[in-house]
CSV table of C-alpha atoms in Angstrom, one decimal:
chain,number,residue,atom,x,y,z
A,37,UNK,CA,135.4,118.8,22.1
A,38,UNK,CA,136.2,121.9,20.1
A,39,UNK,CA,134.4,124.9,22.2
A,40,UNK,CA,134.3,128.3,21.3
A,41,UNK,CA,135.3,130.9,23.3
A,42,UNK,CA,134.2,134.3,24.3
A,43,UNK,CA,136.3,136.7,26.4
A,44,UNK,CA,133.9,139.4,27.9
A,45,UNK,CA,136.1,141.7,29.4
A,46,UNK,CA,134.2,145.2,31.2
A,47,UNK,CA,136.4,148.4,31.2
A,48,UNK,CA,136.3,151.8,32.5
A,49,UNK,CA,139.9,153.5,32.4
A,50,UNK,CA,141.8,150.2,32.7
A,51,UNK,CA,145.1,150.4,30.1
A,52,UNK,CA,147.8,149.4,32.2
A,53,UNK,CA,146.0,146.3,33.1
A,54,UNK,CA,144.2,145.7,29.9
A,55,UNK,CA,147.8,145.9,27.2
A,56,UNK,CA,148.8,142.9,29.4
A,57,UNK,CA,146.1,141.0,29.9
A,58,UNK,CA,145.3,140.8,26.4
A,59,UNK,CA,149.0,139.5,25.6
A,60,UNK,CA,148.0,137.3,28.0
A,61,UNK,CA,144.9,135.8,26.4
A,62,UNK,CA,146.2,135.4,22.9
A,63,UNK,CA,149.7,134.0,24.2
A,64,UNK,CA,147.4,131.6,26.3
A,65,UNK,CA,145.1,130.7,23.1
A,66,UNK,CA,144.8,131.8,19.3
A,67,UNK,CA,141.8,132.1,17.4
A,68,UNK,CA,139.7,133.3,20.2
A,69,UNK,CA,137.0,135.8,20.3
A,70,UNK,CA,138.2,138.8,23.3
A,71,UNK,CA,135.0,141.0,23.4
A,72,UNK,CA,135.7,144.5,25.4
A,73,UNK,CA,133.1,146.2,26.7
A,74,UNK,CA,133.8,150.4,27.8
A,75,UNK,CA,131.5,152.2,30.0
A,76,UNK,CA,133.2,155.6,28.6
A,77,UNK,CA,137.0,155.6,29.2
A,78,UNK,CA,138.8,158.6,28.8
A,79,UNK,CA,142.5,156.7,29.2
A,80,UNK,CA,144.0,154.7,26.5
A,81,UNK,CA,141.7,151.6,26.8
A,82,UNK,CA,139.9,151.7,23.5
A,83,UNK,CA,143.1,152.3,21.4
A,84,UNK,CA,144.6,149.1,23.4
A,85,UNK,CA,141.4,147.0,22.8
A,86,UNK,CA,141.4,148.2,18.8
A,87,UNK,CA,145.5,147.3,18.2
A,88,UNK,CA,144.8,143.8,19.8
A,89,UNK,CA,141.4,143.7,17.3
A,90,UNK,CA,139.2,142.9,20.0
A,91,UNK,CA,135.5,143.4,19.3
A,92,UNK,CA,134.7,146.5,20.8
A,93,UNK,CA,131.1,147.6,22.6
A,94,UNK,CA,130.4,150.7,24.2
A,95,UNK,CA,127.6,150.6,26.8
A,96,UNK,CA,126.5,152.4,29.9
A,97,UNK,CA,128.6,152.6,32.5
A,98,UNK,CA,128.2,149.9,34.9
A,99,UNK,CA,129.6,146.1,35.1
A,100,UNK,CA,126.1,144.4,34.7
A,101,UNK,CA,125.3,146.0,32.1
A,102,UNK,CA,128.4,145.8,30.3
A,103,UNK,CA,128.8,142.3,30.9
A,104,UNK,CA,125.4,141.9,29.1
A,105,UNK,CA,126.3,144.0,26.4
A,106,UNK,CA,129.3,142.1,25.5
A,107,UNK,CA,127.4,138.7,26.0
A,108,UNK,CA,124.6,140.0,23.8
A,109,UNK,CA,127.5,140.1,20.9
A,110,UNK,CA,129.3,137.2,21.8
A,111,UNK,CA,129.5,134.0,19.1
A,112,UNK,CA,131.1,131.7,21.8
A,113,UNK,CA,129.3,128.8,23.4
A,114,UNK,CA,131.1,129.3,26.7
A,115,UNK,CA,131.1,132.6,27.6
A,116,UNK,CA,134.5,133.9,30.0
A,117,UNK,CA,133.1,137.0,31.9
A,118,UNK,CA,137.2,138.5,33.1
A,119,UNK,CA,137.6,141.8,34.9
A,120,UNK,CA,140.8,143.9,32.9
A,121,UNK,CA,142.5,143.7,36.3
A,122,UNK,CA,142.5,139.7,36.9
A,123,UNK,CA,144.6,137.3,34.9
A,124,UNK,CA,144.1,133.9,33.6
A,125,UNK,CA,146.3,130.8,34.8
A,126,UNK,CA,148.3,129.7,32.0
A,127,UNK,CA,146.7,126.4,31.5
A,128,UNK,CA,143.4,128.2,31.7
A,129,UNK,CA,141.6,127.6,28.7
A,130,UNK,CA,143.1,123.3,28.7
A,131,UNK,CA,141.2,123.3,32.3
A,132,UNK,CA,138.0,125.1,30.8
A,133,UNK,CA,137.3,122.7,28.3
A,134,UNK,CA,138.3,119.4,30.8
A,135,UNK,CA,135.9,121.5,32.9
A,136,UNK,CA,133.2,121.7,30.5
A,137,UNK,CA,133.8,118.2,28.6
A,138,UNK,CA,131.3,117.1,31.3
A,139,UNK,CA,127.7,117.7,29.9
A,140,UNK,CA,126.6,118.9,33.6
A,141,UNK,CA,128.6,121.3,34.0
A,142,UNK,CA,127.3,125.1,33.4
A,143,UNK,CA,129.0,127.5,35.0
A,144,UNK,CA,132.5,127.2,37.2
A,145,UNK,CA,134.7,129.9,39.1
A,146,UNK,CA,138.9,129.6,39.6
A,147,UNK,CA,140.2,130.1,43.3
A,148,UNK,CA,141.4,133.8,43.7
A,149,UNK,CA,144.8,134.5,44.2
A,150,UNK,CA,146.7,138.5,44.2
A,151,UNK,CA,149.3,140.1,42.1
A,152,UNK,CA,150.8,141.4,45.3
A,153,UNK,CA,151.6,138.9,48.5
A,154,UNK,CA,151.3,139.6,51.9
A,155,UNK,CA,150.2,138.2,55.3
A,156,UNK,CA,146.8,139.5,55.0
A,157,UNK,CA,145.9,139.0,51.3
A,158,UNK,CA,147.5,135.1,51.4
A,159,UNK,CA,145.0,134.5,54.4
A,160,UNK,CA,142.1,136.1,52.1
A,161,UNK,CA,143.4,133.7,49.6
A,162,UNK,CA,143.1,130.5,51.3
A,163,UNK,CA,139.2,131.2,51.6
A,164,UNK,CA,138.7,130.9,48.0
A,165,UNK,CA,138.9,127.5,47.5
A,166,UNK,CA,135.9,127.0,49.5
A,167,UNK,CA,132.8,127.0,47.2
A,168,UNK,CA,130.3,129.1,49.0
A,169,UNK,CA,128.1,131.9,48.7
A,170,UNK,CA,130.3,134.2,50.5
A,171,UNK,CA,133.6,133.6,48.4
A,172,UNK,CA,132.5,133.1,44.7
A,173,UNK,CA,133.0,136.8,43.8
A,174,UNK,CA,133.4,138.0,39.7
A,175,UNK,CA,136.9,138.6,40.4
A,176,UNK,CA,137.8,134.8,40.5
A,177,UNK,CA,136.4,134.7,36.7
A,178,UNK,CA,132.9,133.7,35.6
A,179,UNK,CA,132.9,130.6,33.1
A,180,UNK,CA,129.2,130.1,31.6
A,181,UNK,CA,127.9,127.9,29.3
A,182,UNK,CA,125.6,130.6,26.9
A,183,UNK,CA,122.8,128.5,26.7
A,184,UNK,CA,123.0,128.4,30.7
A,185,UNK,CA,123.7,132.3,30.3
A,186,UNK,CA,120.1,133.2,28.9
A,187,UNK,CA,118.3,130.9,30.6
A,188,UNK,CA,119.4,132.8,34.3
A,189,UNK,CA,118.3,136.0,32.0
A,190,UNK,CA,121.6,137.5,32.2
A,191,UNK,CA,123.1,140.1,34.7
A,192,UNK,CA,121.4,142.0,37.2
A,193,UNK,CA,121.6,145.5,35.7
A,194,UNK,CA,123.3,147.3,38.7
A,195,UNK,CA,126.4,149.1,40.0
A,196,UNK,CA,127.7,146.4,42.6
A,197,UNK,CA,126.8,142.4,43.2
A,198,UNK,CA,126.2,141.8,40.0
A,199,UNK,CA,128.3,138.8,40.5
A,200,UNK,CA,126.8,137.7,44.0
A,201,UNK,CA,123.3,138.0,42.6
A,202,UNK,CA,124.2,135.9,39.7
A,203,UNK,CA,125.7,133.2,41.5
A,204,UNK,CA,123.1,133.3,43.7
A,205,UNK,CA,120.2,132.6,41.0
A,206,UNK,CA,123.1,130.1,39.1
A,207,UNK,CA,123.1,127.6,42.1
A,208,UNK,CA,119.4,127.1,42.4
A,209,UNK,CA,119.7,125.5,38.9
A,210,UNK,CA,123.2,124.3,39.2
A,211,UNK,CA,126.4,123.3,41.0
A,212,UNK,CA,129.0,125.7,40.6
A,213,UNK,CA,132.4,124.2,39.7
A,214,UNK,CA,135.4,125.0,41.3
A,215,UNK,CA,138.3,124.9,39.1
A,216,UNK,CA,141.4,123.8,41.1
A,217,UNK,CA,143.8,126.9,40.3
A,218,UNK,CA,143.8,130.3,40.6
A,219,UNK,CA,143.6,133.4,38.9
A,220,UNK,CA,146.1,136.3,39.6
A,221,UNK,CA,143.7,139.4,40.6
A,222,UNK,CA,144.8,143.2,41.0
A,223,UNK,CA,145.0,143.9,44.9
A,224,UNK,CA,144.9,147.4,44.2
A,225,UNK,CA,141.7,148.4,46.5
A,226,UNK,CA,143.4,146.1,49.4
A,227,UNK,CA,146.3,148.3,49.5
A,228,UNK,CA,144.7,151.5,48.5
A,229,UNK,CA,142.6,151.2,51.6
A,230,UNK,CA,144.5,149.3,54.0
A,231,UNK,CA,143.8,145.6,54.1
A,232,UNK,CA,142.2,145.1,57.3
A,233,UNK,CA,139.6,148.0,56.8
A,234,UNK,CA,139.3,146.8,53.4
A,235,UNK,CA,137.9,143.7,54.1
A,236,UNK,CA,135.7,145.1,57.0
A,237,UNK,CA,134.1,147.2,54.7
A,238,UNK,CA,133.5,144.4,51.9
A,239,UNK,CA,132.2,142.6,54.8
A,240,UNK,CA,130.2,145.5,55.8
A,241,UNK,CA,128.8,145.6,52.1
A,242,UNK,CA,127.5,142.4,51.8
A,243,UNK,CA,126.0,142.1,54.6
A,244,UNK,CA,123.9,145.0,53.7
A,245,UNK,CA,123.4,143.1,50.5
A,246,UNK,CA,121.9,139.9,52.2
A,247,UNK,CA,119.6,142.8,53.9
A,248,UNK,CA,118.0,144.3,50.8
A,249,UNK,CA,120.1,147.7,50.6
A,250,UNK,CA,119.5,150.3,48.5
A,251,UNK,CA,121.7,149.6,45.7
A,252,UNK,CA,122.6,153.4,45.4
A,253,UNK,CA,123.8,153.1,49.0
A,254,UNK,CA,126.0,149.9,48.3
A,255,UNK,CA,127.4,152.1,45.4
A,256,UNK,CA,128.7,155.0,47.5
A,257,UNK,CA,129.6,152.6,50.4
A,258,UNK,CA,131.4,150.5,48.1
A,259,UNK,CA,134.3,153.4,47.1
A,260,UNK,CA,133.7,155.8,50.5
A,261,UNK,CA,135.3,159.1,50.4
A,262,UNK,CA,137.9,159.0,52.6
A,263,UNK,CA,141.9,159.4,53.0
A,264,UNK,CA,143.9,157.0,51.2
A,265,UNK,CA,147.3,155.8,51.0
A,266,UNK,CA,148.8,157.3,48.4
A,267,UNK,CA,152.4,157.3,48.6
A,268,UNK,CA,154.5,154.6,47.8
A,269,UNK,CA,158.1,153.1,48.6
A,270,UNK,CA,159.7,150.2,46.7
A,271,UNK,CA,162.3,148.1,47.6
A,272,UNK,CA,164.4,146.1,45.4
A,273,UNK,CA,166.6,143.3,46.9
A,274,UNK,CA,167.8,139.6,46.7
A,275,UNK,CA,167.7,137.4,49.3
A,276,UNK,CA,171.1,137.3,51.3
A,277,UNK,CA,172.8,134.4,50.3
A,278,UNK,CA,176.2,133.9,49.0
A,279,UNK,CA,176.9,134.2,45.6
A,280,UNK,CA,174.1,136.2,45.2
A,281,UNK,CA,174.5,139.3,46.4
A,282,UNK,CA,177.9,141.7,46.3
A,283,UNK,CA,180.1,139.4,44.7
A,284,UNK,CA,182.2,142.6,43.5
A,285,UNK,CA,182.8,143.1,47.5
A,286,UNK,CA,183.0,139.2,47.8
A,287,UNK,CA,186.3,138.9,45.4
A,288,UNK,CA,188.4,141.0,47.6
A,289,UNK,CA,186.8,139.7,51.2
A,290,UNK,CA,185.1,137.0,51.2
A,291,UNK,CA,181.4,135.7,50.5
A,292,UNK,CA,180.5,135.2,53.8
A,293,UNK,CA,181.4,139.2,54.9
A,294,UNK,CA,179.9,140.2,51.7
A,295,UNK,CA,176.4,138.1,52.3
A,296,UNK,CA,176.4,139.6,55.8
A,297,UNK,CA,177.3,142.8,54.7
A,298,UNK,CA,174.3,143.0,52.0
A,299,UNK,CA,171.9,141.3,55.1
A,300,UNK,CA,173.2,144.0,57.9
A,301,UNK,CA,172.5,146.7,55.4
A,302,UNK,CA,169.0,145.8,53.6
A,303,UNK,CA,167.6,144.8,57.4
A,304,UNK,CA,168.7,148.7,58.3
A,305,UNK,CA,166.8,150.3,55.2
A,306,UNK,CA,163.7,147.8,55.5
A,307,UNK,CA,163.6,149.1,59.5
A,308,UNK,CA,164.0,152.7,58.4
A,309,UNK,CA,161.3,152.4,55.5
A,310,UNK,CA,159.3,150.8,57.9
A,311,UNK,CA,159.4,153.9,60.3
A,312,UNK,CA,157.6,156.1,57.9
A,313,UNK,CA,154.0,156.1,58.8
A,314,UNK,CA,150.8,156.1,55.9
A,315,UNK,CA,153.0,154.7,52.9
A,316,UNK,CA,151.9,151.3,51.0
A,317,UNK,CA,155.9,149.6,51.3
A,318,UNK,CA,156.5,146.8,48.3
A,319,UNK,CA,159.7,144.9,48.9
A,320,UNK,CA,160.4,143.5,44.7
A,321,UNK,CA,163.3,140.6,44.9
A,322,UNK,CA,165.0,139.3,42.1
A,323,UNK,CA,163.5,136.0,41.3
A,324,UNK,CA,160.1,134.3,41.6
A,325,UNK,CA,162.0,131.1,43.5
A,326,UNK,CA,163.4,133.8,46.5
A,327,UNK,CA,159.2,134.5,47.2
A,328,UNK,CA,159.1,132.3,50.6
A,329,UNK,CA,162.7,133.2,51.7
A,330,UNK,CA,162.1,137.0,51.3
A,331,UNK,CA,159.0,136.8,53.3
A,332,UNK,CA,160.0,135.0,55.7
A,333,UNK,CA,163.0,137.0,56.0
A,334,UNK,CA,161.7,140.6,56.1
A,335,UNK,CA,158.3,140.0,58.0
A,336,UNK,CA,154.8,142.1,57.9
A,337,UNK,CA,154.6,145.5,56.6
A,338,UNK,CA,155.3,145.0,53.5
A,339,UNK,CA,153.5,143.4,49.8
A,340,UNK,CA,155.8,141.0,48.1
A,341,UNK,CA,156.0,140.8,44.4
A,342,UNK,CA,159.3,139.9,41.9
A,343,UNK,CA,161.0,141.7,39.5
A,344,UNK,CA,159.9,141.5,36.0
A,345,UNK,CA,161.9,142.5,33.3
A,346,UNK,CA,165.8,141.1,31.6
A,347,UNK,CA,167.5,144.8,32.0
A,348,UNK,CA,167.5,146.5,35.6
A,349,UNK,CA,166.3,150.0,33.5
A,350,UNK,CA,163.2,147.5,32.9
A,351,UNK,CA,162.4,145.7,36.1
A,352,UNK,CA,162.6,148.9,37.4
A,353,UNK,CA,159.8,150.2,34.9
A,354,UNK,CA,157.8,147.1,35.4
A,355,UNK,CA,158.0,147.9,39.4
A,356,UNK,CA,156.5,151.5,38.9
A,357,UNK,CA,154.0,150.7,36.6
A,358,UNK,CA,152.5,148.4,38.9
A,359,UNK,CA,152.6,150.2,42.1
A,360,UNK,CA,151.0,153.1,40.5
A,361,UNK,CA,148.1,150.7,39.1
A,362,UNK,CA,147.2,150.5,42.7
A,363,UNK,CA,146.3,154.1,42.6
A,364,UNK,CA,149.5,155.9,44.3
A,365,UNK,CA,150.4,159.2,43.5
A,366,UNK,CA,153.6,159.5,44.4
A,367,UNK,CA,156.3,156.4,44.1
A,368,UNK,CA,159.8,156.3,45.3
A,369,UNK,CA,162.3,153.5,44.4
A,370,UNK,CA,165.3,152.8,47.0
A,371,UNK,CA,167.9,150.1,47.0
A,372,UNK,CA,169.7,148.3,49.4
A,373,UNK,CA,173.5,148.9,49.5
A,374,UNK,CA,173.7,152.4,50.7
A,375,UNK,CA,173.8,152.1,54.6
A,376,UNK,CA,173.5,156.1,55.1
A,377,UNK,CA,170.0,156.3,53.7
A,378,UNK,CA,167.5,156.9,56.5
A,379,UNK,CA,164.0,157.4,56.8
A,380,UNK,CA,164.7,161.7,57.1
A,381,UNK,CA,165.8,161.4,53.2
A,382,UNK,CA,162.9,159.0,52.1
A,383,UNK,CA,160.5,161.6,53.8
A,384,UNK,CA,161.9,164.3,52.3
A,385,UNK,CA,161.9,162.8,48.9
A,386,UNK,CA,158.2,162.1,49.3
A,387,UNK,CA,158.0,165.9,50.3
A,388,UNK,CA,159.9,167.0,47.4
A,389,UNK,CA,157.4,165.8,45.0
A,390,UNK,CA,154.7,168.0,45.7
A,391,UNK,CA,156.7,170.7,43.7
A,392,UNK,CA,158.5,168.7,41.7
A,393,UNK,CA,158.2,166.2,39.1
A,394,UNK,CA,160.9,163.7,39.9
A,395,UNK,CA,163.0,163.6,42.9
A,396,UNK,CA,166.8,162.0,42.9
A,397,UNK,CA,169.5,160.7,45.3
A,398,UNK,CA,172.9,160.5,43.4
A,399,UNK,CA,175.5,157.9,44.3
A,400,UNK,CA,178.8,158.6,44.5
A,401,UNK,CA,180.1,156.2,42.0
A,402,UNK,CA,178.0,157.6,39.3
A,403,UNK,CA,174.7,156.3,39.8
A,404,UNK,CA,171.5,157.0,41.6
A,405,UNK,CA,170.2,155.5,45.0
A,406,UNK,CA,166.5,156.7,45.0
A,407,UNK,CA,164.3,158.1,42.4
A,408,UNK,CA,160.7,159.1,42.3
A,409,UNK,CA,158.1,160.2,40.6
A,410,UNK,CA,154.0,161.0,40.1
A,411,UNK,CA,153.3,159.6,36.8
A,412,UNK,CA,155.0,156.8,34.8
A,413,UNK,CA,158.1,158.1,32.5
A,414,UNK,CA,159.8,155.2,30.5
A,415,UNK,CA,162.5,157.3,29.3
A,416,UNK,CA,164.0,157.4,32.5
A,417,UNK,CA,164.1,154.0,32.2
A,418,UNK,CA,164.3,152.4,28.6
A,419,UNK,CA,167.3,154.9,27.2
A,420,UNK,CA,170.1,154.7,30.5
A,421,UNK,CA,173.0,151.9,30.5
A,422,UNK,CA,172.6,151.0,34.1
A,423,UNK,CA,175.4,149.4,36.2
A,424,UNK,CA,177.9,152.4,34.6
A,425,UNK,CA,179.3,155.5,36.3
A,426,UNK,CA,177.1,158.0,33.8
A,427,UNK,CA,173.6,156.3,35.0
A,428,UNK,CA,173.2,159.7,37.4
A,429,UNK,CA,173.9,162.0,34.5
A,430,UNK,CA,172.4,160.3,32.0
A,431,UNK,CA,169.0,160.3,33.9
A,432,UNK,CA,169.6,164.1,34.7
A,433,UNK,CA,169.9,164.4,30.5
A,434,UNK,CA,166.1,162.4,29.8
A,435,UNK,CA,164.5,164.7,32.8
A,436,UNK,CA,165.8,167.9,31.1
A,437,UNK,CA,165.2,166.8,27.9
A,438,UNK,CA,161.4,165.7,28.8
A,439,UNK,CA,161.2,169.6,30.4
A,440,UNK,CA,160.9,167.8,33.7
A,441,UNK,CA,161.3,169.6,37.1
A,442,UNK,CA,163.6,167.8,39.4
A,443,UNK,CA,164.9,167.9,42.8
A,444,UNK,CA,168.3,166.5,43.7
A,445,UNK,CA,168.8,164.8,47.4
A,446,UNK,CA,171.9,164.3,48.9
A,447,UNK,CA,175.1,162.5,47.4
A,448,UNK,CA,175.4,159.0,49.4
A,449,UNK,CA,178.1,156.0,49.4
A,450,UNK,CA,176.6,152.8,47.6
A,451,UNK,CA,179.1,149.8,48.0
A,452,UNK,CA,179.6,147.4,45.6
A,453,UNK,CA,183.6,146.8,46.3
A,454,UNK,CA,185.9,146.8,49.4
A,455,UNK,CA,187.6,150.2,48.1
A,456,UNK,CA,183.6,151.7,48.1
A,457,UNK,CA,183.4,150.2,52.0
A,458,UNK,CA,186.8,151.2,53.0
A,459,UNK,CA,186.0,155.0,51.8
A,460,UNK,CA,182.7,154.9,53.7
A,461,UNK,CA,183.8,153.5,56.9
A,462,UNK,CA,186.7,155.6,57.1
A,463,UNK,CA,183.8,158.4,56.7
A,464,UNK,CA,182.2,160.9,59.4
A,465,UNK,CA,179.0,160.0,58.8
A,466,UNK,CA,177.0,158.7,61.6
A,467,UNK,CA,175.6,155.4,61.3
A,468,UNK,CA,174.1,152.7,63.4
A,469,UNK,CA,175.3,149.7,61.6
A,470,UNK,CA,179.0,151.2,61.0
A,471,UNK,CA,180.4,149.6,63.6
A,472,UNK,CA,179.0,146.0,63.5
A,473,UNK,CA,180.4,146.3,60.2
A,474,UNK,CA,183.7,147.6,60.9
A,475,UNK,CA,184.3,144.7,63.5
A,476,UNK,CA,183.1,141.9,61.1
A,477,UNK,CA,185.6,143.4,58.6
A,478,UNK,CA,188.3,143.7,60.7
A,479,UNK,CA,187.7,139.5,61.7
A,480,UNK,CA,187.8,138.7,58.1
């Protein structure tokens, strides 16, 4: 049918989401009109929205009003209203126009979906694909026809339920169309908050809504001062299975010690992370197909997400950059193949960091078990062969070099072959998996 589109996107502050939602968009469609409106960012977000030649609208502050400003610009005949934070399918704009190829349709939602899995947010995802007025929230993607657009008059010019109060008025004129896929939303506020109290409080929220609120009330109920959790841990793993994991250690033993070796050892630092009271834990494995294995494997208490990236230096990047979207302030990245680290060192790396800028655990064969940080460097990252013995010294190089502070933590024994687990079993450290694994060793 040949539709033109508009992408009205609202911002305030949003340019780690924004840089790759835009890639998104073009890679998804070319030709298309993004329209960005800012509500006075002080971050990067207008130089992003200017290199990817969006149109650009500044406005007041606040997402109805932003949303009208960029529709009031807009050339499209189907208007796509898309916070920075929530990304299209990638057969979005194919099921918009099936969508709207149907005359009567004038305005449809996707199901809601999270860039972070866990138990909670996948049973907060299941309610989206009913079509109610209690799940058809701006997050999930408004998709208007314009025409449609100005005859409901627009947005409601207010701070919060914007989206609510514009469904609302949309279904007394029309059915709302569900499109039968889901768009990939930041969880950020879920975790930030906790998800339980999280959704209490959205709960809380609109029910105060449906009772005629004062809207500056919803406002400062809708971001309450209050503690948050603001330090991070991230895991990175593989699913235990051989061939997959310590295949260096496998060549020498065998892949069934190895496998259980690599399980014994990532259970023991998932159960010590998980001692570590008021930290957001996010276990990242390797690949997208492991997602149902690893949860399954490693329980609650943790958000789920893959690796991104072809170089470990940049799936490690990827990782940080997104946990510290959610809004932590301190991040710290552990592996799982060095049986001595405990929960006592993970502490006292998260203590570390109020005086310093990065915080360190060197491995003895050269490398680095833990490392974290406040704020996002890429140097550490983008400019280190990983997988050498100079990985440790390297990094140490970039920190000095970028006038970083740093802390150092204790050398640690990372095994990746039977010489490393020889060494560290024949070691005086105290451990509470050393001998299950001597025994299984000494059977192979």
């Amino acid at each position: 049918m040949g539709f033109k589109f508009s992408v009205i996107i609202p911002t305030l502050n949003e340019e780690y989401f924004l840089t790759r939602n835009l890639e998104q968009i073009i890679s998804l469609r070319r030709n298309l009109e993004i329209i960005v409106t800012d509500g006075g960012s002080t971050d990067n977000t207008l130089e992003i929205a200017k290199k990817f030649n969006c149109k650009i609208v500044e406005s007041k502050a606040g997402r109805g009003t932003q949303l009208n400003a960029g529709a009031a610009v807009a050339s499209g005949d189907i208007l796509i209203f898309l916070h920075a934070d929530t990304f299209l399918p990638y057969d979005a704009f194919e099921l918009i126009e099936k969508t709207f190829s149907d005359t009567q349709v004038k305005i449809a939602r996707f199901k809601l979906g999270f860039d972070f899995t866990s138990k909670w947010l996948e049973f907060y995802k299941r309610f989206t694909k009913y079509n109610s007025q209690f799940t058809r929230f701006g997050d999930s993607a408004i998709i208007v026809r314009k025409d449609f657009f100005k005859e409901l008059g627009g947005f409601s010019d207010r701070e919060t339920f914007e989206d609510v109060d514009f469904f609302s008025r949309a279904v007394k004129l029309s059915d709302i169309f569900l499109i039968d896929d889901f768009v990939v939303s930041s969880a950020r506020r879920f975790i930030l908050d906790g998800e339980i109290k999280r959704q209490l409080l959205n709960i809380l929220l609109f029910t105060a809504y449906l009772l005629n609120f004062n809207q500056n009330f919803l406002s400062k109920m809708y971001s309450p001062p209050k503690k948050k959790r603001n330090n991070s841990l991230i895991i990175f793993l593989r699913y235990p299975e051989n061939g997959n994991v310590k295949t260096r250690l496998a060549k020498t033993t065998s892949s069934d010690f190895a496998t259980s070796f690599y399980k014994t050892c990532a259970e023991k630092i998932v159960n010590e992370v998980k001692k570590i009271k008021s930290i957001n834990r996010f276990a990242f494995y390797s690949n997208k197909e492991e997602k149902t294995k690893v949860e399954k494997w490693l329980g609650s208490k943790l958000f789920f997400s893959p690796q991104e990236g072809k170089s470990l230096g940049e799936r490690m990047q990827n990782a940080f950059a997104k946990v510290l979207s959610t809004g932590a302030k301190k991040v710290v990245i552990v592996g799982t193949d060095v049986p001595d680290l405990s929960a006592e060192i993970i502490r006292e790396a998260f203590k570390k960091l109020d005086d310093s800028d990065i915080v360190i655990g060197p491995s003895k064969d050269g490398g680095y078990y833990l490392i974290g940080m406040k704020k996002m460097y890429p140097e550490l990252f983008s400019g280190i062969k990983f997988s050498t013995n100079t990985v440790f010294s390297e990094t140490i190089g970039q920190i000095r070099t970028l006038g970083l502070s740093y802390y150092t933590l204790p050398e640690l024994q990372d095994i990746d072959t039977e010489e490393d687990l020889i060494r560290w079993l024949n070691g005086s450290n105290e451990n509470s998996i050393k001998n299950e694994i001597k025994l299984a060793y000494e059977t192979i």
